[in-house]
Each structure stands twice: as structure tokens, then as C-alpha cells.
Coordinates of C-alpha atoms and ligand atoms in Angstrom, one line a residue:
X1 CA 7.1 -2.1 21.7
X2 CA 5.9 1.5 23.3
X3 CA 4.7 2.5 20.2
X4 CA 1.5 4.5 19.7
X5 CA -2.1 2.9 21.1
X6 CA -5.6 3.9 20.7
X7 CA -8.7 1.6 21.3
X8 CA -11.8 1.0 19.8
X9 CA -14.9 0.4 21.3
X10 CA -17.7 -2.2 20.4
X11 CA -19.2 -5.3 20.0
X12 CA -15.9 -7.0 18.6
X13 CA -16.6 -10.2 16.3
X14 CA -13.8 -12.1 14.3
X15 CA -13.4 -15.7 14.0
X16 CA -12.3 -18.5 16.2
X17 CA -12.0 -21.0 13.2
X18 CA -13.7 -21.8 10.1
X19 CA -17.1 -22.9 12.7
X20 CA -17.0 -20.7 15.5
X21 CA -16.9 -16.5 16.1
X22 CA -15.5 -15.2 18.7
X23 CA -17.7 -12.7 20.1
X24 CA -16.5 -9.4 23.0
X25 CA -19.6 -7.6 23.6
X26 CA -19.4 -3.6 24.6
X27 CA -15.1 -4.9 24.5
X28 CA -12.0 -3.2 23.6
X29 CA -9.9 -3.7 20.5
X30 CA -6.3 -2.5 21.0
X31 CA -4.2 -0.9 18.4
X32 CA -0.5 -0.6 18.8
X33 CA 1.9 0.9 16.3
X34 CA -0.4 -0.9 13.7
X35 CA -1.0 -4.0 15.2
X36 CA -3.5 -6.0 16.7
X37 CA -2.8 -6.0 20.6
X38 CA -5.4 -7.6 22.1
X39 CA -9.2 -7.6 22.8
X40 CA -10.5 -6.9 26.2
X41 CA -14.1 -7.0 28.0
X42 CA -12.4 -4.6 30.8
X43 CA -9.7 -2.4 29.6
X44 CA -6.3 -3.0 31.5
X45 CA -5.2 -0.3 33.9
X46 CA -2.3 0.0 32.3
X47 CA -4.0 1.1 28.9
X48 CA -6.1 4.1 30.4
X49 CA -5.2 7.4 29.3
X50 CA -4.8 6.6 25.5
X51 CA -7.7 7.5 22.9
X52 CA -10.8 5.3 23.2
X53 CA -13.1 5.6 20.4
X54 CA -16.4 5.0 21.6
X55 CA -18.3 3.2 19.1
X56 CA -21.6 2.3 21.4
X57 CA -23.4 -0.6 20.1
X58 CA -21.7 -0.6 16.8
X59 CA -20.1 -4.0 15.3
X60 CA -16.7 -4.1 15.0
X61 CA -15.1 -6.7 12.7
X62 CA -11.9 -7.4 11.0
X63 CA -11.3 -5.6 7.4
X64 CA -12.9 -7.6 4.6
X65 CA -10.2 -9.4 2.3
X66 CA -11.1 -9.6 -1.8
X67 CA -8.7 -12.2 -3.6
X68 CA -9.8 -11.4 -6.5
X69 CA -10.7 -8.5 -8.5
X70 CA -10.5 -6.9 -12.2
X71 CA -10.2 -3.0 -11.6
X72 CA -11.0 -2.4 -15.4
X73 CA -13.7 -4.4 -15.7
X74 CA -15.5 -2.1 -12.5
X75 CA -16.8 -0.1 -15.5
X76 CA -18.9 -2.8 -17.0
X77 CA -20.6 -3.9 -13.7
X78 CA -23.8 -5.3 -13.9
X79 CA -23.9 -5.2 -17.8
X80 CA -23.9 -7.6 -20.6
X81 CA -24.2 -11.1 -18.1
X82 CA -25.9 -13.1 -20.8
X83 CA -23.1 -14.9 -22.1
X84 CA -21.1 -17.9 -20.8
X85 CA -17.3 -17.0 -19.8
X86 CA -15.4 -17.1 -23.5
X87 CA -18.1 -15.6 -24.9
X88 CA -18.4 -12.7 -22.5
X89 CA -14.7 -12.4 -22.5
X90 CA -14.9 -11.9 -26.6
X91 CA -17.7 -9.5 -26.3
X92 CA -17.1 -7.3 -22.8
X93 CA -14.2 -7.7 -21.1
X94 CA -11.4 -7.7 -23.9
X95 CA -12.9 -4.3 -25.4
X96 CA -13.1 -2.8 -22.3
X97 CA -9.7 -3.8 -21.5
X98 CA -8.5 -2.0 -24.5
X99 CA -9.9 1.2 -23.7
X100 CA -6.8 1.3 -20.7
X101 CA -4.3 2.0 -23.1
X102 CA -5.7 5.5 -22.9
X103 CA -4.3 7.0 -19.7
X104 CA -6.7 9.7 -20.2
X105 CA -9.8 7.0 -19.8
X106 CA -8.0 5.1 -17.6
X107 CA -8.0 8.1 -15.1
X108 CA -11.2 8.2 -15.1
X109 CA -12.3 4.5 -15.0
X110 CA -9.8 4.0 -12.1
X111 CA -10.5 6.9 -9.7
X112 CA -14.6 5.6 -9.4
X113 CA -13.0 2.0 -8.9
X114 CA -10.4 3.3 -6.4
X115 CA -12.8 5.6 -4.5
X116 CA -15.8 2.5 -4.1
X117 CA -13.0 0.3 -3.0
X118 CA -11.9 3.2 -0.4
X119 CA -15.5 3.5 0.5
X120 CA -16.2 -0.6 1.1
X121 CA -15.7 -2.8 3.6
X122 CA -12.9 -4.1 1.9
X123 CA -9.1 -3.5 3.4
X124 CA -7.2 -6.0 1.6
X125 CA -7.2 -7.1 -2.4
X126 CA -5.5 -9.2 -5.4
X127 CA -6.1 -6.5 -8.4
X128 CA -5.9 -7.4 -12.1
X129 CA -5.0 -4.5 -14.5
X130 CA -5.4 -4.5 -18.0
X131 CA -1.7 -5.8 -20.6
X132 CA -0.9 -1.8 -20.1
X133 CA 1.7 -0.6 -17.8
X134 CA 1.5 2.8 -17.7
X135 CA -2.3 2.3 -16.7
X136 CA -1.5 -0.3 -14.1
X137 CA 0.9 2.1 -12.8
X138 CA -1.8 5.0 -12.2
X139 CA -4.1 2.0 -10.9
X140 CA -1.6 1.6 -8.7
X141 CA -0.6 5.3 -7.7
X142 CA -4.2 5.9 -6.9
X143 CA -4.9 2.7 -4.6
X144 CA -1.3 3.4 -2.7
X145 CA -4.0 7.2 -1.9
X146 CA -6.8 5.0 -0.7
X147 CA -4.8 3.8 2.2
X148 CA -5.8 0.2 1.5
X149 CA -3.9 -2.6 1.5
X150 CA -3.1 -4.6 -2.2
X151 CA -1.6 -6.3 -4.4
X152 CA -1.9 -5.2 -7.8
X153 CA -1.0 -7.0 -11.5
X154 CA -0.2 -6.1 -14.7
X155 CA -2.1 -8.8 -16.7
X156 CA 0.0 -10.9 -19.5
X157 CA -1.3 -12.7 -22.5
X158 CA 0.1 -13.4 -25.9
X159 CA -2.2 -15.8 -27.5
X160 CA -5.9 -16.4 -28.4
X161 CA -7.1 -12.8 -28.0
X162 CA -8.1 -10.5 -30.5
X163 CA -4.7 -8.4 -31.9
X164 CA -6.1 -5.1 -30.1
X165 CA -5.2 -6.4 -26.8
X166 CA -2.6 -9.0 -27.8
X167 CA 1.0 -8.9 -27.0
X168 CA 4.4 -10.3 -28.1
X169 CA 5.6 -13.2 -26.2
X170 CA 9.0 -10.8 -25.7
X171 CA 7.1 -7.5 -25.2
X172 CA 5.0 -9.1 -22.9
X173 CA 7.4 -10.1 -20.5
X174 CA 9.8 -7.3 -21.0
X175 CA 7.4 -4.9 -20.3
X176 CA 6.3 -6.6 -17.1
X177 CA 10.1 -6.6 -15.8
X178 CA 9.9 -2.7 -16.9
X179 CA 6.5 -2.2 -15.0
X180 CA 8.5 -4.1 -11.9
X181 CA 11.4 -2.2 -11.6
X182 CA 9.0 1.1 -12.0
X183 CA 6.7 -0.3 -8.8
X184 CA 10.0 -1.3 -6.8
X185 CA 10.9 2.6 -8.1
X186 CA 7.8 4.5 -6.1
X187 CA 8.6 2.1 -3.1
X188 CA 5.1 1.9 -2.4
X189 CA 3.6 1.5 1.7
X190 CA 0.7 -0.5 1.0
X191 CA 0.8 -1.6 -2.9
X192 CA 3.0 -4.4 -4.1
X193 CA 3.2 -5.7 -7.6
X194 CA 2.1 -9.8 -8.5
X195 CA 2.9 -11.8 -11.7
X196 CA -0.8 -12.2 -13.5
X197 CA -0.8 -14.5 -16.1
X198 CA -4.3 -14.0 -17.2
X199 CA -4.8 -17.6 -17.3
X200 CA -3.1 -20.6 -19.7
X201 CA -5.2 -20.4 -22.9
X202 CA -4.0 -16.6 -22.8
X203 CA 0.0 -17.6 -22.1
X204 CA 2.6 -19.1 -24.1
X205 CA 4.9 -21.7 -22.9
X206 CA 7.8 -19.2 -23.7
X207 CA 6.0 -16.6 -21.5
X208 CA 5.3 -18.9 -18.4
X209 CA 9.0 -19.4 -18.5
X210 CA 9.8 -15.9 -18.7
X211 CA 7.5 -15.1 -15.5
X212 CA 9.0 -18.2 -13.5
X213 CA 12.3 -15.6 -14.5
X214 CA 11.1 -12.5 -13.2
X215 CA 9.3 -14.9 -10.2
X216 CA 12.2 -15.9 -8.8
X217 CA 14.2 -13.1 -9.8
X218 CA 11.9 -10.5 -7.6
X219 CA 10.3 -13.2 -5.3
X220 CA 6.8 -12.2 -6.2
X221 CA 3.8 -13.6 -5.7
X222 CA 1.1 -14.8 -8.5
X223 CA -2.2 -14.7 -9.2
X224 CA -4.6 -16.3 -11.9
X225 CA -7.9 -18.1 -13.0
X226 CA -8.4 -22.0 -12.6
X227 CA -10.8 -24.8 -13.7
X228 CA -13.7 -22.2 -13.4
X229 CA -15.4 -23.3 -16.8
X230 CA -16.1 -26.6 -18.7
X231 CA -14.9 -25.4 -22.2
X232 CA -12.0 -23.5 -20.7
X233 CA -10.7 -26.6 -19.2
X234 CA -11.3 -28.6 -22.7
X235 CA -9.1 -25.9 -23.9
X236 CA -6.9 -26.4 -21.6
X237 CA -6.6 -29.9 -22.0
X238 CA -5.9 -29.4 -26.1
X239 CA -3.1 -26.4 -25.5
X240 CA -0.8 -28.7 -23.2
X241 CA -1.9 -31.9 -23.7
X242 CA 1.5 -32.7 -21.4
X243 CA -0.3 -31.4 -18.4
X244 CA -1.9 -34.1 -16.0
X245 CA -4.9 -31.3 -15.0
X246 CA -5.5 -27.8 -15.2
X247 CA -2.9 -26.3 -12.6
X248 CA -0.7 -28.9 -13.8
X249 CA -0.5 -26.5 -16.7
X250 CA 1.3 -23.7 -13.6
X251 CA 3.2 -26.0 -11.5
X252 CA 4.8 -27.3 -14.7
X253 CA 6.5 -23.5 -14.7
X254 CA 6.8 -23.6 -11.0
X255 CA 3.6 -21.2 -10.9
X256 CA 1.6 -22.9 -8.8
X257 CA 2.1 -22.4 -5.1
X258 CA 5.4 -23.8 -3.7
X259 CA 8.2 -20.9 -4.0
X260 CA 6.0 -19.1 -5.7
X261 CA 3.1 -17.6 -3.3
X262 CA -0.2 -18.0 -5.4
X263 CA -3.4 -17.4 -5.7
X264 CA -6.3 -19.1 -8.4
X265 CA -9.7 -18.0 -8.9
X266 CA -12.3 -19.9 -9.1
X267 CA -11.7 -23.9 -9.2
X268 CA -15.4 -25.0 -9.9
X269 CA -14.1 -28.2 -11.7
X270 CA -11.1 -28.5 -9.9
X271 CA -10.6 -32.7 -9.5
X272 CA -8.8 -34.3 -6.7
X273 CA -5.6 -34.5 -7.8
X274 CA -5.8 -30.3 -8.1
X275 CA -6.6 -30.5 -5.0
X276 CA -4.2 -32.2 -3.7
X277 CA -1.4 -30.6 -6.1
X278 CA -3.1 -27.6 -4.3
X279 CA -2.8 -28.3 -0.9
X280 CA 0.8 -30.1 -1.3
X281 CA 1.8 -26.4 -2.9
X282 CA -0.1 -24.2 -0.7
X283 CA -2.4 -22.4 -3.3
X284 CA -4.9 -19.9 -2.5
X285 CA -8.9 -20.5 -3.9
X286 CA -10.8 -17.5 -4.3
X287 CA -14.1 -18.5 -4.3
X288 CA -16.2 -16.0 -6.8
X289 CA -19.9 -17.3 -5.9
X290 CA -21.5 -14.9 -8.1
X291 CA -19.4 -14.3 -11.3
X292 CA -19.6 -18.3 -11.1
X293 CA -23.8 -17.9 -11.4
X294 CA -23.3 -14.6 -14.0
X295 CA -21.0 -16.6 -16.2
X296 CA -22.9 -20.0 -15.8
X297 CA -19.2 -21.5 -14.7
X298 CA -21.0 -23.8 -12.0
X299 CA -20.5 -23.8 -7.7
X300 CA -17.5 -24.5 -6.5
X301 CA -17.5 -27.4 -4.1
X302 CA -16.1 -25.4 -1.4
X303 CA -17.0 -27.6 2.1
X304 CA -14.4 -30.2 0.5
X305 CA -11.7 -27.5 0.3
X306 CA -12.3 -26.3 3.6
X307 CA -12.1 -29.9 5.0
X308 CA -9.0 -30.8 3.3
X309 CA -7.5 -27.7 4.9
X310 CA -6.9 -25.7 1.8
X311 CA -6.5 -22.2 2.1
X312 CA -9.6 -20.4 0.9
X313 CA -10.6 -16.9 0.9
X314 CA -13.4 -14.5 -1.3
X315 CA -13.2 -12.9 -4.6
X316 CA -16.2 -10.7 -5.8
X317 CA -14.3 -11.2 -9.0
X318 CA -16.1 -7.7 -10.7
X319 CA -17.4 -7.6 -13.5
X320 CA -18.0 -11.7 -13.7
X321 CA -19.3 -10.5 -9.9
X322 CA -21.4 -7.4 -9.9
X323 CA -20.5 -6.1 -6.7
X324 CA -17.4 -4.6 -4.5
X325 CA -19.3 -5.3 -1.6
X326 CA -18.1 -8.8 -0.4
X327 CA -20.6 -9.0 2.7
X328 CA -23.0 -10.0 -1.1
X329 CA -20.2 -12.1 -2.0
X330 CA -20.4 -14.1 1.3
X331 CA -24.4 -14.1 1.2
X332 CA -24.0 -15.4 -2.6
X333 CA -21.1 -18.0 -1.1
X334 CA -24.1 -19.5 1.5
X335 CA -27.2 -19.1 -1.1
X336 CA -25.2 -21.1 -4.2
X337 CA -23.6 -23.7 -1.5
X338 CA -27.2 -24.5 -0.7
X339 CA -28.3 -25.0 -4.3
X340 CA -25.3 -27.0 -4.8
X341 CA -26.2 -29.3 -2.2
X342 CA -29.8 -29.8 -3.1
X343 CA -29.5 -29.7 -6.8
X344 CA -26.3 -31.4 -7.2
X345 CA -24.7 -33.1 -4.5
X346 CA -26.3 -33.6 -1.2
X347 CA -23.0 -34.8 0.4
X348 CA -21.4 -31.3 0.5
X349 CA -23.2 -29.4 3.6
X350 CA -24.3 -26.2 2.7
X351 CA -21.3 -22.9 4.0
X352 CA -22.7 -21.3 7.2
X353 CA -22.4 -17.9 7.9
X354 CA -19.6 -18.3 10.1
X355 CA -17.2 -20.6 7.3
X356 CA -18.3 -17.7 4.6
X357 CA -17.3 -14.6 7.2
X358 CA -13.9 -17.0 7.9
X359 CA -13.2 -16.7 4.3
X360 CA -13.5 -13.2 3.9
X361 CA -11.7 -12.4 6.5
X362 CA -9.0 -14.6 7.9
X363 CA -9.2 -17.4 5.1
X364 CA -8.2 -14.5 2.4
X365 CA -6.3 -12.6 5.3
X366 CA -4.0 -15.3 5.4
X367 CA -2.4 -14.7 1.6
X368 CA -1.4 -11.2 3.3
X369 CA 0.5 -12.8 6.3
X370 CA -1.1 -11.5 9.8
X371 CA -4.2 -9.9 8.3
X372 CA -7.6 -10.7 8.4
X373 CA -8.3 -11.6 12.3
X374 CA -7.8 -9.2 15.7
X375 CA -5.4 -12.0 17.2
X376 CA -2.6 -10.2 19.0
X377 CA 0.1 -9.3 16.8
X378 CA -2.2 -9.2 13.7
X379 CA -2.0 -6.0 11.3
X380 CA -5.1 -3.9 12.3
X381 CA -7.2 -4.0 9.9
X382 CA -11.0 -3.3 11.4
X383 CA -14.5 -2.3 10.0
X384 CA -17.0 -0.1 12.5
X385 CA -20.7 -1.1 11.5
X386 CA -23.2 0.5 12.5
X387 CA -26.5 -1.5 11.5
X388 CA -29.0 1.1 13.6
X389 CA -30.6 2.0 10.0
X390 CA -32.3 -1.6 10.2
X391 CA -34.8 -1.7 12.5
X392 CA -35.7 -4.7 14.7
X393 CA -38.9 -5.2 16.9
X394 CA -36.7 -6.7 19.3
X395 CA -32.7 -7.0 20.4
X396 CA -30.7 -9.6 18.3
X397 CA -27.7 -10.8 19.8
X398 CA -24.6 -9.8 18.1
X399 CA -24.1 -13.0 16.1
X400 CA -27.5 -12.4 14.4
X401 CA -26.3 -8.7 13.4
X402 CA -23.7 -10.0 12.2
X403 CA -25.5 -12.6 10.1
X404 CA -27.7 -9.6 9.0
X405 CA -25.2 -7.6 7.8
X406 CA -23.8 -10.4 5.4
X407 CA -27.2 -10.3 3.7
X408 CA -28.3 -6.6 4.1
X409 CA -25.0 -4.6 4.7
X410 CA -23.8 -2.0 2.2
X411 CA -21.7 1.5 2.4
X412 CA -24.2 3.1 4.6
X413 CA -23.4 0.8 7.8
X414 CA -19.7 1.5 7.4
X415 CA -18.7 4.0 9.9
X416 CA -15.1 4.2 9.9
X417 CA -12.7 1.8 8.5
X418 CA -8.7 1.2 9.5
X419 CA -5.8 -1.0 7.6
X420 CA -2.6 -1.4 9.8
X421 CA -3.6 1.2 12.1
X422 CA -4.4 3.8 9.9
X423 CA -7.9 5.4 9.6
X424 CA -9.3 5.8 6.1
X425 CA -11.3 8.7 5.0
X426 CA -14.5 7.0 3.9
X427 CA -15.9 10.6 2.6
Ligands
GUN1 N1 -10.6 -16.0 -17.3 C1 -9.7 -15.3 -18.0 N2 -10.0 -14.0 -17.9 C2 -11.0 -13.9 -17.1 C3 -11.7 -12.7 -16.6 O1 -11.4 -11.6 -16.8 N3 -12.8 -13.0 -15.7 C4 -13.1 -14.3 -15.4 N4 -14.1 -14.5 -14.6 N5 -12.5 -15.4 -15.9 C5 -11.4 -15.2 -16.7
FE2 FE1 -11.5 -13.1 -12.8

């Protein structure tokens, strides 16, 4: 490949493993025609005369990866968290939600979501829209301008939700094969559609069958909620009492990894055989530490999915989560782990900050394909920090920035910001 190459200078961090960072101090990250082509402590001859942009002593790290994010609930951020998940879902979200039919509030909800997301750390994301097409199709118009990198849904449900927001079993799924052909339509760089269930209390049996349709049909990929609250999953248990645990209630439809590339927020109560359904079918956990805490759902017992090997990544999960800004979402993955572990269940060691920055980068990256890490061949997707604002008696070493950005980091540190290659304007 002779395609075009520049280079960025810095101290370059991305992980080894779920454990260990791999760290280039004052190195060379190399870009080629989008790609990751390698990182260097002493540029290669044969790379000299192409643009080197010198970033001094800033950090440089992969783009962060959100797996899990409700675009129209960014309006209600950090409002009304006194309520347990149902609850909250009756009094906030399904409201909200209803406003989207209005393409004239939708503009405005989704250009302040799309412009923060431009503006964050973030490169990569699974998006929930509202039941309304037309709106997900602006949503998805005006993340295609941001640059970044995601995958978008128009949500389903045609049961237990208040008639405002409800759809028909049919109109729900022949609107969403509408809404596909639409997105195939604008042939997209950057955006691609995924089925979105909005999870099994809110879907038929009729309409999970319909989506396995459309699933195979376009070969999309899914994503959904699972096992993140106790009354949910009794709820569960009484709508398909045929099911043998809560993503039993998916894979039943063939919605549940396999063929059918998926990911499931949350798993707080998830049991061992959903894990090992899980594992078996390749399912993606985003782990949503603090919508978990706002909607007293529980902690996730994330050390055992890592151990078993299951693929994990971050969600900030907005408006359950407060916050775009995952570097909070990876503090609030370490702080809850810790509380799990001395409250709960001292056999789960608390996450470190090098299994939380795994997750939000290549754990999450991974649901992408090559995204999430700067190993050759990688999409380029990188984040300039520049953590000079935060003063320090002394020198850390670059691990400890690091670490201190996870707990102090927000849009002021980001200095420039690239997915596949391509620089976004962070203005
Ligand atoms: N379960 C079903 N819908 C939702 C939602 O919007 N947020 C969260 N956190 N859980 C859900
Ligand atoms: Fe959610």
C-alpha cells in the first residue's frame, strides 16, 4: 500500500492486554491511508519527508469506544436520578422519547448531542434513537458530519409502554425495514444502521421474529439491554416463562450473538449459564458503571467476564449515565468494582486502571473489527491529550498521566482527535 502517511508525535499509550500498557515515550505513531502502520521510538529512514505532527509531551492514545448510548435521552442528563430503572423509564425517558417525533425538536436535541460527541474523546459508538425514523435518520445524517465512527438504531417496542410511544407489532417492523432501506439509500462512510430491540419486556414474540427477518435479511448487527435490574428480570422471567434466563429470551430468535453480531448493556445479574450462552455466542457487555449506581441496578461483576474471556467494552449509557465523557465512565468502572468487592463479594478483585482503559478502548474496539488499539493494520483512530492544565510538583511518568486523565480528564485536554485517518474539527 503507497497510500497517503503522516505521523504523530507523542508519548503513545494503548494496551498490550487487558493487564499491561504498552507505553512509546517522545515515539511515532504512523498513519497510512487510514490505518494504523506502526509505532516507532526512531522514525524509519524510509518514512522522512512525510508530515510529522509534533505533539511535544502530549499523550497520545487510541479513540475512546462507547457501546452504549441513548442520543435522546442526552437532553435529560443529570436530571430526575431518583427513581429505580422502570420507574425512571415511566417518568423520564419515555416522555422525552416522544418529543422525537417532532423533527423540528429533534434538530435541536440532536445537533447539542452530535456536536459533544464530536467534541469528546470518543471515536467509536452503539447509538439508540427514539421508535421514530425520520428522527433517527437526521440523528444519523448529523453523526455521518461529525466524522465519527457509529452505529446507530432505530429503537422497537410494541408492548408495555404508554400508547404515546407504542407501536404496532407490524408498523414496528415495517417501518424499521423502511428506515433500512433509507440508511442503505444515503450509503453512509462512517454510520451504519443496528436492529435495537429496546429490550424483551418492550418486544413481542411476533416482533423478535420479524427482526431475526430483517437480521438475516441485511446481516446487521444488534444491540440491547440485559439482566441490568432485579424487577426487570422478574419481568422477564413472567413474559417468557419458556426462556431458561434472560438472553435466553434473544438467542431463542437467534438475537443473541452467533450470526447475529450483538451487543447487551449492562448484565449486572447476568448468572452463569448467561455467561456462558454469552461467551459460546460471542456477545458484547457494555459495562454502564454509572447508570448502574443512578438507577440503583447494582455492579456488574465484571473481573469474572474478563476472566472467562468475554468480550467487554464501556457504555456511558446517557441519561442512566450522566456523562459523554467515558475517561468518568472508566473512573466510575474502578470506583464501583471496589465497592463491589468490599461490600459484596471480596473474591472479585477490584478493575485497575489498565483493565478499565482496555475496555474503552480495545475491549469495545473490538465490536468495530480493527479499532480500538495502534497495532499495525488497525483503523486509526487516536486521541492527542494534552494534560499541561494540571499541574504537578514533580514529573509523572506517563502511565501516571494516563491514570490521571481517567479521573480528571475532560474536553479541555483534547487537542486533536482522528477516526480512520481523518482529523475532526473539535471547534
Ligand atoms: N432498559 C430499557 N430501556 C432502557 C433505557 O433507556 N435505559 C436503561 N438504562 N435501561 C433500559
Ligand atoms: Fe441503555
Amino acid at each position: 500500500m503507497n497510500g497517503p502517511v503522516f505521523i504523530l508525535r507523542g508519548n503513545i499509550v494503548y494496551s498490550k492486554n487487558q493487564k499491561e500498557l504498552n507505553i512509546c515515550e517522545h515515539g511515532y505513531l504512523v498513519c497510512r491511508d487510514g490505518q494504523v502502520e506502526g509505532v516507532y521510538q526512531t522514525l524509519p529512514f524510509r518514512m522522512g519527508g512525510n508530515p510529522i505532527h509534533d505533539h511535544g509531551d502530549c499523550l497520545i492514545i487510541p479513540g475512546l469506544v462507547d457501546l452504549h448510548i441513548h442520543a435522546p435521552q442526552y437532553s435529560f442528563r443529570g436530571l430526575g436520578m431518583d427513581m429505580e430503572l422502570l420507574e425512571w423509564l415511566e417518568t423520564n425517558t419515555f416522555p422525552e422519547e416522544a418529543k422525537y417525533e417532532s423533527l423540528e425538536y429533534a434538530r435541536k436535541a440532536y445537533q447539542i448531542f452530535a456536536d459533544n460527541m464530536r467534541r469528546s474523546a470518543t471515536t467509536r459508538a452503539c447509538i439508540f434513537g427514539t421508535v421514530h425514523s425520520p428522527a433517527t435518520l437526521l440523528l444519523m445524517d448529523m453523526m455521518e458530519k461529525t466524522g465519527l465512527d457509529t452505529m446507530i438504531g432505530k429503537v422497537n417496542m410494541d408492548r408495555n409502554c404508554p400508547d404515546y410511544i407504542i407501536e404496532e407489532t407490524e408498523e414496528s417492523a415495517g417501518e424499521t425495514l423502511e428506515w433500512i432501506r433509507d440508511v442503505l439509500h444515503r450509503k453512509y462512510q462512517n454510520t451504519r444502521p443496528i436492529l435495537t430491540p429496546r429490550f424483551t419486556p418492550s418486544c413481542t414474540d411476533e416482533l423478535m421474529e420479524e427482526l431475526k427477518k430483517l437480521q438475516m435479511r441485511y446481516g446487521l448487527p444488534l444491540q440491547s439491554h440485559l439482566s441490568e435490574n432485579q424487577v426487570e428480570i422478574a419481568w422477564v422471567k413472567e413474559l417468557c416463562p419458556w426462556a431458561g434466563f434472560y438472553g435466553d429470551a434473544y438467542d431463542r430468535f437467534g438475537l443473541f450473538g452467533a450470526d447475529c453480531p450483538t451487543v447487551m448493556a449492562h448484565c449486572v445479574y447476568s448468572g452463569e449459564q448467561e455467561i456462558e450462552r454469552m461467551k459460546e455466542n460471542g456477545v458484547f457487555i457494555a459495562h454502564c458503571p454509572e447508570s448502574n449506581m443512578n438507577v440503583s441496578s447494582g455492579i456488574a461483576p465484571v473481573r469474572t467476564f474478563l476472566e472467562r474471556g468475554l468480550h467487554v467494552g464501556i457504555g456511558s449509557d446517557v441519561a442512566g449515565g450522566s456523562t459523554e465523557n467515558l475517561f468518568r465512565a472508566m473512573a466510575h468502572a474502578v470506583q464501583s468494582s471496589k465497592l463491589r468487592w468490599r461490600l459484596t463479594d471480596d473474591s472479585l478483585e477490584a478493575l485497575t486502571a489498565e483493565e478499565v482503559f482496555y475496555m474503552a478502548t480495545k475491549g469495545g474496539g473490538a465490536f468495530f473489527g480493527k479499532a480500538g488499539s495502534f497495532e499495525k493494520g488497525d483503523e486509526f483512530d487516536a486521541v492527542v491529550l494534552d494534560d499541561s492544565r494540571l499541574k504537578h510538583p514533580q514529573p509523572l511518568d506517563v502511565r501516571s498521566r494516563l491514570e490521571r486523565m481517567i479521573y480528571l480528564a475532560d474536553e479541555r485536554e483534547i487537542r486533536a482527535k482522528y477516526v480512520k485517518g481523518k482529523e475532526i474539527d473539535l471547534t
